[in-house]
Amino acid sequence: MAREYIWEVPVRVTHWVNVISILALSITGLYIGDPYAQGADEHSMLMGKMRFFHFIFAYIFIASLIVRVYWWFVGNKYARLDQFIPLSGERWKNLIDTALFYGFMKKDLPHSPGHTGLAGFTYFFLILLFVLEIITGFALYSQSHEGGAIWTLLGGWMLPVLGVGMVRFIHHVIMWLIAVFVIIHVYISVHNNIIEKNSLVMSIFNGYKNFQDRQHH
Amino acid sequence: MKEESLFESLLRRGVSRRDFMKFCTSMAATLALPTAFSAQIAEALEKKQKPYVVWLELSDCAGDSEAILRASRPTIGQLVLDVISLEYHETIMAPSGHSAEKSLQDVVKNHKGKYIAIVEGAIPLKDGGIYCTVGGRTALEIAKEVCGNAMATLAVGSCASFGGVAAAKPNPTQCVGVKEALPSATVVNLPGCPVNPENVTATVVHFLTFGALPALDKNHRPLFAYGKRIHDNCERRPHFDAGQFVKKWGDEGHRLGWCLYEVGCKGPQAYMNCPTIRYNEGTSWPVMAGHPCFACAMPQSWDALGPIYSRLPNVPGASYQATADKVGVAVVGAAAAGVAAHAIIRASTSKGKQEDK
Amino acid sequence: MAKIAIDPVTRIEGHLRLEVEIDGGKVKDAWASGTMWRGMELIVKNRDPREVWAILSRI
């Protein structure tokens, strides 16, 4: 049995910062869109606080994304961009075979020391969704910062293009798409861990996977 | 009579010089100008000749005319609209038919390039524009001639600005605003359903004082009236920040004047000066009266922001009761169910595998 | 036989055209037509019933 260091510190830290941020952004975001509780009295500042924390975690989330994107280019081989976009035939085969296995159409899960091809590609699209969420978020934020050039640049430009109704709609929908992703992501991680017995779930905490008697490169 | 200045006409209507000066100061405030400008405004209104104005009504409900006419205690601002040389206005002028149209033609021909055109109502384009005709001519033809020869066109009300309620889905007559029908005309949009007459007066006064139209936004609306978000100037904003929302129509919160966000208020997406200058001589405005704002001054306001009493726009293609959140919950539920099913299948097939071994 | 058309009829809300056919000093026939239509009945279809008042008050 081999113990390999797969996920570096920046990868793991950004992962957990994302988890906490997305959780906080969803809880506060749901409130902002459709308040699910009433303030105790006129001094409660409940909506004010929800908005405050939504904006704070938005910036934390953006910082985390910037670090992770940077790490695409300087990290170890399991963190790099080629793990996220399948550019080689081998990577594509891994993606397809993994998908077929999940679909009960293949007997074995292909060996992927790092991300499976399917996981990597999914995360890539997920990051695109994150970026779109951030831009639409800034577009909505720009409405309370009239004439601020920086806010127009970051997302305000989208308002006259799509209309504020559509921008809000996209911002809401992406949160739900991320929620769907989270459900599948957590399930598959546990699922693969059980099947491969490779301490996959522990690896996002301590960085190490245990490989059972297998040659891998 | 026609060579009178605005000030002279107001004097004849019993307005004192003192009240006139107060009016000029309030105009400066409405126009978001420093008070020093009130002197310049006063001078322009005293010296300059009243402008000729024609008021066209196209595919309208006459709501904007009513807003200006219904004043019980007209402010001087509304008197100004009363005393400007209103050469043509279908709802209030004396002549009809032939003679009415002659009044219009007189201004267009004799004062070409020197009159202001005020347009109320949208312009239908479908089937050659036949869905609105006056004196045998289509609205489009009339607008082309009258606005084309005017010094400037004020599109008052949301219909003239963006098509308004006539253009709401499915827009049966293909109604559009004046600027969209006549892209080359000089148009100021003063939307609102109805427009706030104070904004019309202020625009006219600005024009008289500075010989130019006020600064406009991307939708050709004057920034002094449409530059600020309603949500940021609303008197119920503290209730929003505190998390005190009206949940159901007529509940305790509604009686206490709480924020109308949850019953569909579009204040966070709307830009107009309603909270500041209000309607009917500063009496009230929708939110103050307890009804959510539905962003009547925004382009495509009847469709773009969703139903009046809902927070979220509908999912395109879904029935009118679907909202993004309802669909979101359903989709997440489906994902959870799918994942559970997958787990069960996986567990049973791998059990099978174990037995094989 | 003479035909008179009065369009617009002013001092009313809305747009109205009146045509009258006169023969020997008497009205032989007359027509009245509203010369503007926006299709509000079509616009309120498929909407939340609670907002119908807001649209139709703009007729």
XYZ file of C-alpha atoms in Angstrom:
633
model
C 0.000 0.000 0.000
C 1.393 3.406 -0.993
C 0.745 6.715 0.715
C 1.029 9.653 -1.679
C 0.908 13.385 -1.024
C -1.682 14.645 -3.524
C -3.352 17.833 -2.349
C -1.018 20.660 -1.402
C -1.787 23.141 1.361
C -3.136 25.936 -0.912
C -5.442 23.431 -2.594
C -6.865 22.233 0.693
C -7.055 25.651 2.326
C -8.871 27.195 -0.641
C -11.210 24.193 -0.714
C -12.289 24.727 2.886
C -12.430 28.514 2.544
C -14.732 27.914 -0.419
C -16.896 25.534 1.599
C -17.339 28.030 4.435
C -17.779 30.965 2.054
C -20.338 29.228 -0.128
C -22.264 28.153 2.959
C -22.221 31.694 4.371
C -23.027 33.263 1.005
C -25.947 30.900 0.491
C -27.438 31.436 3.946
C -27.093 35.219 3.713
C -27.979 35.288 0.033
C -31.208 33.361 0.576
C -32.157 35.862 3.245
C -31.394 38.867 1.058
C -33.491 37.494 -1.783
C -36.382 36.356 0.347
C -36.113 37.216 4.040
C -36.924 34.111 6.071
C -36.939 35.793 9.460
C -38.152 39.042 10.875
C -35.918 41.371 12.835
C -36.700 41.408 16.546
C -37.228 45.160 16.598
C -36.216 48.286 14.743
C -32.691 48.127 16.146
C -32.034 44.570 15.052
C -30.249 45.458 11.791
C -30.901 41.870 10.609
C -31.019 42.560 6.864
C -28.175 45.000 7.278
C -26.040 42.326 8.941
C -26.963 39.694 6.349
C -25.887 42.010 3.575
C -22.730 42.926 5.434
C -21.651 39.293 5.836
C -22.692 38.469 2.282
C -20.319 41.128 0.991
C -17.503 40.120 3.354
C -17.674 36.453 2.363
C -17.948 37.484 -1.278
C -14.549 39.130 -1.014
C -13.110 36.165 0.910
C -14.441 33.841 -1.788
C -12.916 35.989 -4.539
C -9.545 35.949 -2.770
C -9.724 32.163 -2.480
C -10.503 31.831 -6.198
C -7.613 34.075 -7.135
C -5.219 31.939 -5.070
C -6.536 28.706 -6.570
C -6.372 29.978 -10.149
C -2.823 31.119 -9.506
C -2.047 27.647 -8.136
C -3.253 26.167 -11.445
C 0.021 27.394 -12.870
C 2.486 26.910 -10.007
C 1.139 23.961 -8.048
C 2.178 20.301 -8.140
C 1.054 18.020 -10.966
C -2.258 17.251 -9.294
C -3.172 20.950 -8.939
C -2.348 22.111 -12.424
C -4.615 23.319 -15.197
C -4.181 20.164 -17.287
C -6.008 18.273 -14.551
C -9.022 20.500 -15.123
C -9.171 20.694 -18.886
C -8.732 17.329 -20.622
C -6.210 18.133 -23.326
C -4.686 14.678 -23.821
C -6.401 11.598 -25.251
C -5.541 9.722 -22.082
C -7.288 12.327 -19.919
C -10.381 12.198 -22.129
C -10.519 8.435 -21.841
C -10.299 8.764 -18.083
C -13.220 11.221 -18.132
C -15.426 9.007 -20.287
C -14.585 5.802 -18.410
C -15.308 7.470 -15.082
C -18.665 8.703 -16.345
C -19.518 5.250 -17.683
C -18.621 3.720 -14.332
C -20.955 6.115 -12.508
C -23.626 5.218 -15.028
C -23.289 1.525 -14.162
C -22.024 0.861 -17.662
C -18.444 -0.051 -16.784
C -17.220 -2.452 -14.156
C -14.266 -0.575 -12.733
C -13.387 3.013 -11.833
C -10.311 4.066 -13.845
C -7.299 4.800 -11.687
C -6.859 8.545 -11.117
C -4.275 9.488 -8.489
C -5.429 13.101 -8.583
C -8.772 14.284 -9.893
C -10.639 12.006 -12.239
C -11.007 13.505 -15.704
C -14.696 14.009 -15.016
C -14.110 15.706 -11.677
C -11.509 18.063 -13.089
C -13.656 19.142 -16.006
C -16.647 19.602 -13.730
C -14.609 21.796 -11.405
C -13.522 23.866 -14.372
C -17.115 24.636 -15.310
C -17.871 25.194 -11.659
C -15.209 27.896 -11.543
C -16.770 29.522 -14.599
C -20.065 29.508 -12.711
C -18.312 31.091 -9.730
C -16.950 33.853 -11.959
C -20.389 34.510 -13.422
C -21.852 34.607 -9.921
C -19.226 37.149 -8.884
C -19.848 39.364 -11.902
C -23.628 39.317 -11.423
C -23.058 39.971 -7.732
C -21.010 43.060 -8.501
C -23.644 44.131 -11.035
C -26.284 44.101 -8.305
C -23.871 45.739 -5.868
C -23.136 48.532 -8.352
C -26.730 49.720 -8.039
C -25.964 51.241 -4.664
C -22.731 52.802 -5.897
C -23.881 55.193 -8.560
C -21.201 56.424 -10.901
C -18.511 54.236 -9.391
C -16.315 53.256 -12.337
C -14.786 50.276 -10.528
C -18.202 48.709 -9.879
C -19.226 49.206 -13.488
C -16.047 47.467 -14.553
C -16.473 44.557 -12.164
C -20.049 43.817 -13.129
C -22.174 46.936 -13.570
C -21.690 46.749 -17.349
C -23.979 43.712 -17.355
C -27.045 45.655 -16.211
C -27.873 47.510 -19.423
C -26.957 44.414 -21.452
C -29.217 41.866 -19.738
C -31.495 44.015 -17.619
C -31.506 43.884 -13.853
C -34.270 41.254 -13.769
C -32.175 38.728 -15.696
C -29.014 39.537 -13.727
C -30.847 38.811 -10.444
C -32.290 35.650 -11.906
C -28.868 34.364 -12.964
C -27.449 35.185 -9.537
C -30.197 33.162 -7.870
C -30.052 30.212 -10.261
C -26.298 29.768 -9.946
C -26.651 29.365 -6.175
C -29.011 26.454 -6.786
C -26.686 24.947 -9.388
C -23.850 25.109 -6.871
C -26.104 23.403 -4.321
C -26.750 20.572 -6.794
C -23.011 20.298 -7.360
C -22.324 20.114 -3.610
C -24.765 17.234 -3.174
C -23.251 15.246 -6.014
C -19.688 16.185 -5.037
C -19.984 15.029 -1.433
C -21.792 11.853 -2.464
C -19.277 10.881 -5.145
C -16.353 11.557 -2.811
C -17.753 9.177 -0.193
C -18.833 6.739 -2.943
C -15.379 6.612 -4.512
C -13.702 6.394 -1.124
C -15.736 3.282 -0.303
C -15.079 1.679 -3.669
C -11.375 2.511 -4.005
C -10.554 2.370 -0.298
C -8.088 5.190 -0.922
C -8.914 7.481 2.043
C -10.198 10.027 -0.483
C -12.279 11.861 2.082
C -9.373 12.125 4.554
C -7.148 13.422 1.781
C -8.916 16.783 1.587
C -7.996 17.212 5.244
C -4.421 15.880 5.398
C -3.459 15.836 1.708
C -2.598 12.085 1.536
C -4.271 9.297 -0.397
C -3.584 5.625 0.261
C -3.308 3.536 -2.872
C -3.958 -0.186 -2.677
C -1.307 -2.339 -4.416
C -1.482 -0.572 -7.709
C 0.987 0.811 -10.171
C 0.248 4.428 -10.895
C 2.068 7.305 -12.496
C -50.430 87.577 -25.072
C -48.031 85.137 -26.645
C -45.097 87.477 -26.229
C -45.420 87.319 -22.447
C -42.761 85.807 -20.283
C -43.584 82.987 -17.873
C -43.218 85.367 -14.953
C -45.679 87.832 -16.453
C -48.222 85.089 -17.000
C -47.807 83.861 -13.463
C -48.247 87.406 -12.143
C -51.502 87.643 -13.988
C -52.607 84.411 -12.324
C -52.081 86.005 -8.927
C -48.679 84.587 -8.065
C -46.714 87.049 -5.940
C -43.114 87.883 -6.737
C -42.112 86.370 -3.431
C -43.785 83.062 -4.262
C -42.209 83.207 -7.685
C -38.737 83.490 -6.139
C -39.513 80.610 -3.792
C -40.547 78.601 -6.817
C -37.265 79.346 -8.568
C -35.368 78.177 -5.513
C -37.339 74.955 -5.304
C -36.751 74.395 -9.010
C -33.022 74.708 -8.419
C -33.337 72.077 -5.686
C -35.347 69.705 -7.883
C -32.747 70.105 -10.607
C -30.025 69.253 -8.079
C -28.414 72.640 -8.598
C -26.893 74.875 -5.897
C -29.311 77.569 -4.653
C -27.219 80.266 -6.311
C -28.786 79.134 -9.555
C -32.247 80.257 -8.475
C -31.358 83.810 -9.515
C -30.430 82.625 -12.979
C -33.655 80.660 -13.223
C -35.688 83.686 -12.125
C -34.049 85.885 -14.702
C -34.710 83.425 -17.509
C -38.343 83.038 -16.561
C -38.796 86.798 -16.273
C -37.077 87.862 -19.433
C -37.475 85.089 -21.904
C -40.598 84.663 -23.921
C -42.796 81.710 -23.011
C -42.073 78.742 -25.203
C -44.654 77.419 -27.618
C -45.695 73.950 -26.684
C -47.786 71.352 -28.415
C -48.980 68.334 -26.520
C -49.566 65.197 -28.519
C -51.626 62.296 -27.220
C -50.957 59.042 -29.033
C -51.622 55.513 -27.695
C -52.277 56.792 -24.227
C -54.701 56.821 -21.347
C -54.331 60.582 -20.764
C -52.937 59.775 -17.314
C -50.072 62.202 -17.632
C -52.442 64.985 -18.668
C -54.657 64.075 -15.745
C -51.704 64.178 -13.364
C -51.114 67.744 -14.367
C -54.748 68.786 -14.529
C -56.014 67.171 -11.364
C -54.160 69.458 -9.016
C -56.547 70.700 -6.361
C -54.097 73.204 -5.008
C -51.781 73.598 -7.955
C -48.235 74.410 -7.111
C -46.631 77.173 -9.080
C -44.864 74.394 -10.915
C -48.188 73.148 -12.163
C -49.297 76.674 -12.950
C -46.256 77.003 -15.131
C -47.536 74.102 -17.166
C -50.882 75.844 -17.212
C -49.614 79.143 -18.501
C -47.061 78.036 -21.040
C -48.344 78.637 -24.485
C -50.123 75.359 -24.875
C -51.185 75.656 -28.462
C -52.501 72.133 -28.907
C -53.850 69.596 -26.464
C -56.674 67.267 -27.537
C -58.100 66.765 -24.083
C -58.435 70.417 -23.133
C -58.390 72.591 -26.242
C -61.517 74.372 -27.471
C -61.524 73.621 -31.210
C -62.027 70.118 -32.539
C -61.622 68.349 -35.832
C -60.296 70.489 -38.636
C -59.765 73.547 -36.498
C -57.825 71.604 -33.909
C -55.502 70.202 -36.512
C -55.045 73.681 -37.923
C -53.802 74.896 -34.532
C -51.210 72.152 -34.609
C -50.124 72.923 -38.137
C -49.862 76.640 -37.340
C -47.278 76.004 -34.670
C -45.344 73.433 -36.657
C -45.134 75.681 -39.722
C -44.915 79.151 -38.161
C -42.597 78.321 -35.300
C -40.636 75.544 -36.953
C -37.683 74.553 -34.835
C -38.779 76.850 -32.034
C -41.465 74.949 -30.180
C -41.350 72.166 -27.636
C -43.255 68.985 -28.382
C -44.624 67.064 -25.419
C -45.699 63.559 -26.316
C -47.926 61.381 -24.171
C -48.637 57.780 -25.153
C -46.793 55.212 -27.224
C -46.493 54.874 -30.979
C -47.889 51.651 -32.484
C -45.900 50.310 -35.419
C -47.837 47.193 -36.414
C -49.784 47.166 -39.676
C -48.480 50.522 -40.786
C -49.298 52.179 -37.460
C -53.064 51.987 -38.029
C -53.829 51.285 -34.367
C -53.699 54.964 -33.492
C -54.834 57.686 -35.852
C -55.735 61.322 -35.278
C -57.318 63.401 -37.999
C -56.798 60.540 -40.408
C -53.030 60.338 -39.892
C -51.191 57.629 -38.000
C -49.440 58.406 -34.724
C -46.126 57.678 -36.371
C -46.728 60.190 -39.181
C -47.828 62.866 -36.731
C -44.866 62.256 -34.433
C -42.464 62.309 -37.360
C -43.699 65.718 -38.428
C -44.271 67.356 -35.064
C -41.233 65.983 -33.224
C -39.076 66.221 -36.279
C -39.640 69.989 -36.452
C -39.523 70.685 -32.740
C -36.711 72.215 -30.766
C -36.952 69.255 -28.431
C -39.408 66.531 -27.545
C -40.396 65.671 -24.012
C -41.728 62.112 -23.904
C -43.854 62.234 -20.762
C -45.019 59.046 -19.131
C -43.686 55.526 -19.524
C -45.645 54.853 -22.714
C -44.032 57.700 -24.650
C -40.662 56.886 -23.100
C -40.459 53.119 -23.521
C -43.816 51.870 -24.786
C -45.237 51.476 -21.296
C -48.285 49.345 -20.548
C -49.237 49.250 -24.247
C -45.963 47.468 -24.919
C -46.452 44.904 -22.139
C -46.426 41.306 -23.351
C -47.586 40.441 -25.942
C -47.535 44.047 -27.196
C -50.421 43.454 -29.624
C -49.872 46.664 -31.592
C -46.069 46.714 -31.481
C -46.004 49.895 -29.429
C -42.705 51.652 -28.855
C -41.548 54.860 -27.206
C -40.931 58.080 -29.162
C -37.155 57.725 -29.180
C -37.342 54.204 -30.544
C -39.779 55.266 -33.289
C -37.780 58.400 -34.160
C -34.145 57.698 -33.341
C -32.925 60.975 -34.814
C -35.247 63.210 -32.794
C -34.004 65.071 -29.732
C -35.966 63.339 -27.014
C -35.970 63.575 -23.254
C -37.721 60.656 -21.583
C -39.736 61.473 -18.495
C -41.205 58.098 -17.607
C -43.503 57.325 -14.725
C -46.996 55.982 -14.687
C -48.026 58.725 -14.604
C -45.112 61.106 -14.869
C -44.607 63.382 -11.908
C -45.597 66.852 -13.195
C -42.905 68.479 -11.092
C -40.305 66.704 -13.202
C -41.898 67.996 -16.389
C -41.882 71.550 -15.085
C -38.299 71.279 -13.934
C -37.211 70.052 -17.364
C -39.011 72.927 -19.088
C -37.520 75.431 -16.630
C -34.051 73.981 -17.160
C -34.492 74.348 -20.866
C -35.610 77.963 -20.559
C -32.848 78.878 -18.162
C -29.892 77.209 -19.805
C -31.090 76.768 -23.366
C -30.191 73.114 -23.112
C -31.722 69.882 -21.918
C -30.600 68.579 -18.510
C -27.969 65.836 -18.197
C -29.474 62.517 -19.281
C -28.743 58.896 -18.422
C -28.376 55.996 -20.878
C -32.157 55.800 -21.198
C -32.399 59.512 -22.024
C -33.942 60.299 -18.654
C -32.822 63.447 -16.758
C -30.410 62.464 -14.029
C -31.865 65.010 -11.623
C -35.098 63.007 -11.519
C -34.055 59.452 -12.406
C -30.491 59.283 -11.154
C -31.108 57.957 -7.674
C -32.394 54.562 -6.663
C -35.732 54.543 -4.884
C -34.421 51.959 -2.403
C -31.694 54.343 -1.291
C -34.087 57.211 -0.586
C -37.078 55.323 0.731
C -38.437 56.331 4.121
C -39.014 52.646 4.947
C -35.365 51.719 4.375
C -34.612 51.466 8.101
C -37.265 48.742 8.303
C -35.542 46.910 5.444
C -32.190 47.069 7.191
C -33.761 45.999 10.473
C -35.390 42.999 8.831
C -38.965 44.159 9.450
C -41.004 43.067 6.472
C -44.660 42.938 5.579
C -45.255 39.236 5.015
C -48.903 39.218 4.081
C -51.112 41.976 2.830
C -52.764 43.740 5.758
C -50.763 42.027 8.510
C -49.471 43.751 11.626
C -46.284 44.877 9.882
C -48.306 46.427 7.082
C -50.247 48.452 9.626
C -47.002 49.551 11.233
C -45.595 50.759 7.927
C -42.875 48.144 7.538
C -40.809 47.483 4.452
C -42.744 46.148 1.453
C -39.840 44.113 0.054
C -41.544 40.771 0.608
C -44.764 41.790 -1.090
C -42.885 42.593 -4.262
C -41.446 46.094 -3.919
C -39.127 46.825 -6.840
C -37.583 49.835 -5.118
C -34.136 48.207 -5.179
C -34.308 48.111 -8.957
C -36.085 51.400 -9.647
C -34.676 54.852 -10.240
C -36.895 57.901 -9.739
C -37.348 60.749 -7.276
C -40.725 59.602 -5.935
C -39.619 59.342 -2.297
C -38.273 62.868 -2.404
C -40.818 64.966 -4.268
C -43.765 62.554 -4.143
C -47.005 62.925 -6.072
C -49.935 65.344 -5.831
C -48.136 68.373 -4.521
C -45.890 66.284 -2.324
C -48.717 64.376 -0.686
C -47.671 60.788 -1.063
C -46.229 58.060 -3.231
C -46.993 54.324 -3.531
C -44.727 53.008 -0.778
C -45.786 55.733 1.598
C -49.381 54.739 0.932
C -48.529 51.098 1.679
C -48.238 49.654 -1.822
C -44.986 48.245 -3.224
C -43.225 50.164 -5.956
C -43.394 48.387 -9.306
C -40.697 50.407 -11.027
C -43.110 52.127 -13.413
C -40.348 54.352 -14.787
C -38.055 51.536 -15.841
C -37.939 50.266 -19.436
C -40.268 47.271 -19.914
C -41.367 47.668 -16.320
C -44.452 45.492 -16.742
C -42.426 42.427 -17.722
C -38.737 42.805 -16.921
C -38.947 42.669 -13.152
C -41.601 40.037 -12.728
C -45.095 40.309 -11.245
C -45.970 43.272 -9.065
C -46.410 41.252 -5.881
C -43.506 38.798 -6.250
C -39.879 39.237 -5.379
C -38.393 37.165 -8.139
C -38.838 37.123 -11.909
C -40.503 34.006 -13.209
C -38.506 31.206 -14.710
C -38.753 31.830 -18.453
C -41.137 29.351 -20.005
C -42.634 28.194 -16.715
C -46.130 29.011 -15.469
C -46.621 32.328 -13.768
C -46.384 30.820 -10.315
C -42.896 29.376 -10.739
C -40.100 31.396 -9.262
C -36.368 30.806 -9.403
C -36.306 29.647 -5.780
C -39.169 27.185 -6.161
C -37.440 25.678 -9.182
C -34.119 25.716 -7.316
C -35.511 23.724 -4.416
C -37.087 21.246 -6.827
C -33.837 20.777 -8.733
C -31.828 20.260 -5.547
C -34.451 17.813 -4.320
C -34.144 15.921 -7.581
C -30.371 15.828 -7.217
C -30.626 14.474 -3.682
C -33.120 11.833 -4.806
C -30.929 10.878 -7.767
C -27.915 10.543 -5.536
C -29.828 8.373 -3.071
C -30.997 6.142 -5.912
C -27.449 5.836 -7.234
C -26.213 4.859 -3.782
C -28.824 2.145 -3.444
C -28.030 0.716 -6.858
C -24.309 0.865 -6.162
C -24.728 -0.831 -2.820
C -26.797 -3.657 -4.298
C -24.486 -4.261 -7.279
C -21.363 -4.314 -5.155
C -23.123 -6.667 -2.730
C -23.680 -8.846 -5.766
C -19.977 -8.590 -6.585
C -19.014 -9.627 -3.044
C -21.170 -12.726 -3.313
C -19.568 -13.600 -6.653
C -16.146 -13.537 -5.047
C -75.068 64.677 -50.197
C -72.220 65.814 -48.009
C -70.018 63.991 -45.611
C -68.503 65.658 -42.599
C -65.736 64.186 -40.529
C -64.769 65.497 -37.118
C -61.402 64.020 -36.085
C -60.188 64.474 -33.431
C -63.157 65.047 -31.150
C -61.448 67.076 -28.463
C -62.158 67.624 -24.790
C -62.701 63.931 -24.227
C -60.380 61.301 -22.933
C -59.233 59.121 -25.773
C -59.457 59.354 -29.527
C -62.767 59.637 -31.346
C -63.731 60.165 -34.956
C -67.255 61.131 -35.991
C -68.527 60.974 -39.551
C -71.897 62.236 -40.618
C -73.649 61.935 -43.964
C -75.973 64.833 -44.668
C -78.625 64.984 -47.362
C -80.957 67.907 -47.728
C -80.052 69.361 -44.384
C -80.790 66.096 -42.516
C -78.462 63.490 -41.149
C -78.794 60.367 -43.256
C -76.124 58.229 -41.638
C -73.506 58.554 -38.933
C -70.451 56.676 -37.731
C -68.419 56.868 -34.573
C -65.055 55.138 -34.279
C -62.493 54.964 -31.560
C -59.280 55.516 -33.454
C -56.906 53.944 -30.988
C -56.547 50.374 -29.730
C -53.861 48.808 -27.586
C -55.287 45.341 -26.868
C -55.399 45.477 -23.053
C -57.572 42.334 -22.954
C -54.739 40.428 -24.596
C -52.132 41.975 -22.322
C -53.792 40.823 -19.080
C -53.998 37.209 -20.240
C -51.654 34.783 -18.427
C -50.796 37.278 -15.712
C -51.181 37.087 -11.962
C -54.826 38.117 -11.415
C -53.798 40.446 -8.605
C -52.129 42.834 -11.005
C -54.953 43.088 -13.526
C -56.306 46.188 -11.795
C -52.980 47.950 -12.319
C -52.993 47.299 -16.040
C -56.670 47.928 -16.787
C -56.778 51.171 -14.837
C -54.527 52.430 -17.627
C -57.174 51.904 -20.296
